[in-house]
């Protein structure tokens, strides 16, 4: 399986901090130039990272990007990323998924490896900027990432 991750909705945090973090974990990253490139890249990647930031270099909302990626590859694991803590962002992600008719659970990296297992089309992982800046949380997030993306 590919160890390539699609930065499906890049944001400066994703590119500046998450990209090196993914590369340190043994993943290569693919950054699309345009929204029209998303579907073809989604078919060839191990997972997708979608920023929940208001703006992105991809001219599409997070919901639109999830929809495009899921239509191209329904089983592609998705990791959401943003600056806010999991407790603040989880309801937003759940509303986004519900609005798309996607049933699934959202696991935050700060919850630890616990009983919820990431991976597949029914589980979504969330990693915040703080999860990457703290060594212990970064290690936990990486363990979850490996389980999630394979």
mmCIF file of C-alpha atoms in Angstrom:
data_model
loop_
_atom_site.group_PDB
_atom_site.id
_atom_site.type_symbol
_atom_site.label_atom_id
_atom_site.label_comp_id
_atom_site.label_asym_id
_atom_site.label_seq_id
_atom_site.Cartn_x
_atom_site.Cartn_y
_atom_site.Cartn_z
ATOM 1 C CA UNK A 1 0.000 0.000 0.000
ATOM 2 C CA UNK A 2 1.067 3.542 -0.691
ATOM 3 C CA UNK A 3 2.685 5.508 2.119
ATOM 4 C CA UNK A 4 1.666 8.707 0.389
ATOM 5 C CA UNK A 5 -0.693 11.116 2.151
ATOM 6 C CA UNK A 6 -2.833 13.623 0.301
ATOM 7 C CA UNK A 7 -2.830 17.139 1.753
ATOM 8 C CA UNK A 8 -6.349 17.489 0.392
ATOM 9 C CA UNK A 9 -7.024 20.934 1.822
ATOM 10 C CA UNK A 10 -3.700 22.566 2.669
ATOM 11 C CA UNK A 11 -3.382 25.462 5.071
ATOM 12 C CA UNK A 12 -0.118 27.079 6.282
ATOM 13 C CA UNK A 13 -0.247 24.996 9.505
ATOM 14 C CA UNK A 14 -0.708 21.806 7.495
ATOM 15 C CA UNK A 15 2.111 22.587 5.117
ATOM 16 C CA UNK A 16 4.484 24.161 7.652
ATOM 17 C CA UNK A 17 4.080 21.793 10.596
ATOM 18 C CA UNK A 18 2.079 18.721 9.678
ATOM 19 C CA UNK A 19 3.934 17.968 6.442
ATOM 20 C CA UNK A 20 7.312 17.569 8.221
ATOM 21 C CA UNK A 21 5.601 15.577 11.000
ATOM 22 C CA UNK A 22 4.108 13.206 8.414
ATOM 23 C CA UNK A 23 7.457 12.887 6.638
ATOM 24 C CA UNK A 24 9.214 12.083 9.940
ATOM 25 C CA UNK A 25 6.648 9.293 10.347
ATOM 26 C CA UNK A 26 7.690 7.754 7.034
ATOM 27 C CA UNK A 27 4.957 9.181 4.811
ATOM 28 C CA UNK A 28 5.453 11.142 1.640
ATOM 29 C CA UNK A 29 2.989 13.912 0.919
ATOM 30 C CA UNK A 30 1.121 14.934 -2.202
ATOM 31 C CA UNK A 31 -0.136 18.486 -2.386
ATOM 32 C CA UNK A 32 -2.666 19.096 -5.161
ATOM 33 C CA UNK A 33 -2.433 22.231 -7.239
ATOM 34 C CA UNK A 34 -6.166 22.534 -7.823
ATOM 35 C CA UNK A 35 -9.472 21.122 -6.572
ATOM 36 C CA UNK A 36 -9.774 19.197 -9.857
ATOM 37 C CA UNK A 37 -6.695 17.138 -8.866
ATOM 38 C CA UNK A 38 -8.228 15.802 -5.637
ATOM 39 C CA UNK A 39 -10.103 12.793 -6.997
ATOM 40 C CA UNK A 40 -7.192 11.318 -8.945
ATOM 41 C CA UNK A 41 -4.800 11.770 -6.015
ATOM 42 C CA UNK A 42 -7.298 10.303 -3.524
ATOM 43 C CA UNK A 43 -7.341 7.027 -5.438
ATOM 44 C CA UNK A 44 -3.588 6.541 -4.988
ATOM 45 C CA UNK A 45 -2.987 7.656 -1.379
ATOM 46 C CA UNK A 46 -3.019 5.922 2.003
ATOM 47 C CA UNK A 47 -4.944 8.771 3.611
ATOM 48 C CA UNK A 48 -6.011 12.376 3.322
ATOM 49 C CA UNK A 49 -5.438 15.381 5.580
ATOM 50 C CA UNK A 50 -8.180 18.006 5.472
ATOM 51 C CA UNK A 51 -7.719 21.365 7.158
ATOM 52 C CA UNK A 52 -10.755 22.842 8.888
ATOM 53 C CA UNK A 53 -9.355 26.366 8.543
ATOM 54 C CA UNK A 54 -11.529 28.995 6.920
ATOM 55 C CA UNK A 55 -9.096 29.442 4.044
ATOM 56 C CA UNK A 56 -6.969 27.082 2.007
ATOM 57 C CA UNK A 57 -4.982 27.085 -1.209
ATOM 58 C CA UNK A 58 -7.667 24.690 -2.507
ATOM 59 C CA UNK A 59 -10.735 26.744 -3.383
ATOM 60 C CA UNK A 60 -13.280 24.430 -1.740
ATOM 61 C CA UNK A 61 -14.769 24.072 1.730
ATOM 62 C CA UNK A 62 -13.761 21.227 4.018
ATOM 63 C CA UNK A 63 -17.161 19.603 3.392
ATOM 64 C CA UNK A 64 -16.697 19.820 -0.383
ATOM 65 C CA UNK A 65 -13.220 18.307 -0.121
ATOM 66 C CA UNK A 66 -14.513 15.408 2.023
ATOM 67 C CA UNK A 67 -17.243 14.802 -0.546
ATOM 68 C CA UNK A 68 -14.805 14.785 -3.489
ATOM 69 C CA UNK A 69 -12.300 12.538 -1.706
ATOM 70 C CA UNK A 70 -15.003 10.112 -0.516
ATOM 71 C CA UNK A 71 -16.561 9.851 -3.981
ATOM 72 C CA UNK A 72 -13.154 9.038 -5.465
ATOM 73 C CA UNK A 73 -12.118 6.602 -2.714
ATOM 74 C CA UNK A 74 -14.900 5.668 -0.241
ATOM 75 C CA UNK A 75 -12.558 3.772 2.088
ATOM 76 C CA UNK A 76 -9.789 6.406 2.251
ATOM 77 C CA UNK A 77 -8.967 7.249 5.893
ATOM 78 C CA UNK A 78 -9.322 10.957 6.653
ATOM 79 C CA UNK A 79 -7.477 13.029 9.226
ATOM 80 C CA UNK A 80 -8.873 16.462 10.036
ATOM 81 C CA UNK A 81 -6.495 19.150 11.274
ATOM 82 C CA UNK A 82 -6.917 22.599 12.789
ATOM 83 C CA UNK A 83 -5.526 24.886 15.452
ATOM 84 C CA UNK A 84 -8.294 24.400 18.041
ATOM 85 C CA UNK A 85 -8.435 21.657 20.697
ATOM 86 C CA UNK A 86 -10.410 18.469 20.014
ATOM 87 C CA UNK A 87 -13.099 19.313 22.570
ATOM 88 C CA UNK A 88 -13.913 22.530 20.684
ATOM 89 C CA UNK A 89 -13.732 21.147 17.149
ATOM 90 C CA UNK A 90 -15.420 17.747 17.547
ATOM 91 C CA UNK A 91 -19.018 19.102 17.279
ATOM 92 C CA UNK A 92 -18.034 20.977 14.110
ATOM 93 C CA UNK A 93 -16.612 17.822 12.511
ATOM 94 C CA UNK A 94 -19.677 15.814 13.533
ATOM 95 C CA UNK A 95 -21.979 18.427 11.940
ATOM 96 C CA UNK A 96 -19.866 18.419 8.777
ATOM 97 C CA UNK A 97 -20.077 14.615 8.515
ATOM 98 C CA UNK A 98 -23.774 14.542 9.346
ATOM 99 C CA UNK A 99 -24.441 17.160 6.671
ATOM 100 C CA UNK A 100 -22.775 14.857 4.150
ATOM 101 C CA UNK A 101 -24.726 11.828 5.356
ATOM 102 C CA UNK A 102 -21.575 10.126 6.670
ATOM 103 C CA UNK A 103 -21.900 8.090 9.843
ATOM 104 C CA UNK A 104 -18.711 7.784 11.820
ATOM 105 C CA UNK A 105 -16.830 8.570 14.998
ATOM 106 C CA UNK A 106 -14.251 11.303 15.497
ATOM 107 C CA UNK A 107 -11.174 10.390 17.519
ATOM 108 C CA UNK A 108 -8.928 13.128 18.881
ATOM 109 C CA UNK A 109 -5.210 12.526 19.229
ATOM 110 C CA UNK A 110 -5.350 13.906 22.778
ATOM 111 C CA UNK A 111 -7.653 11.023 23.790
ATOM 112 C CA UNK A 112 -4.813 8.549 23.620
ATOM 113 C CA UNK A 113 -4.881 5.211 21.865
ATOM 114 C CA UNK A 114 -7.811 3.981 24.021
ATOM 115 C CA UNK A 115 -10.509 1.614 22.886
ATOM 116 C CA UNK A 116 -11.491 3.376 19.661
ATOM 117 C CA UNK A 117 -9.393 2.122 16.816
ATOM 118 C CA UNK A 118 -8.761 4.457 13.902
ATOM 119 C CA UNK A 119 -8.824 3.463 10.268
ATOM 120 C CA UNK A 120 -11.336 2.844 7.545
ATOM 121 C CA UNK A 121 -14.320 4.809 6.398
ATOM 122 C CA UNK A 122 -16.213 5.007 9.715
ATOM 123 C CA UNK A 123 -13.492 6.559 11.854
ATOM 124 C CA UNK A 124 -12.037 10.031 11.505
ATOM 125 C CA UNK A 125 -8.903 11.223 13.276
ATOM 126 C CA UNK A 126 -8.339 14.801 14.450
ATOM 127 C CA UNK A 127 -4.922 16.301 15.173
ATOM 128 C CA UNK A 128 -4.435 19.854 16.416
ATOM 129 C CA UNK A 129 -1.395 22.092 16.303
ATOM 130 C CA UNK A 130 -0.890 21.497 20.051
ATOM 131 C CA UNK A 131 -0.850 17.738 19.426
ATOM 132 C CA UNK A 132 2.234 18.225 17.290
ATOM 133 C CA UNK A 133 4.074 20.690 19.530
ATOM 134 C CA UNK A 134 3.997 18.558 22.704
ATOM 135 C CA UNK A 135 6.368 15.557 22.523
ATOM 136 C CA UNK A 136 4.097 13.127 24.390
ATOM 137 C CA UNK A 137 0.985 14.105 22.443
ATOM 138 C CA UNK A 138 2.920 14.028 19.181
ATOM 139 C CA UNK A 139 4.024 10.465 19.905
ATOM 140 C CA UNK A 140 0.440 9.431 20.675
ATOM 141 C CA UNK A 141 -0.824 11.184 17.545
ATOM 142 C CA UNK A 142 1.789 9.399 15.428
ATOM 143 C CA UNK A 143 0.762 6.002 16.840
ATOM 144 C CA UNK A 144 -2.864 6.765 15.979
ATOM 145 C CA UNK A 145 -1.849 8.011 12.532
ATOM 146 C CA UNK A 146 -0.038 4.760 11.751
ATOM 147 C CA UNK A 147 -3.112 2.766 12.796
ATOM 148 C CA UNK A 148 -5.380 5.087 10.847
ATOM 149 C CA UNK A 149 -3.445 5.351 7.580
ATOM 150 C CA UNK A 150 -1.740 1.962 7.788
#
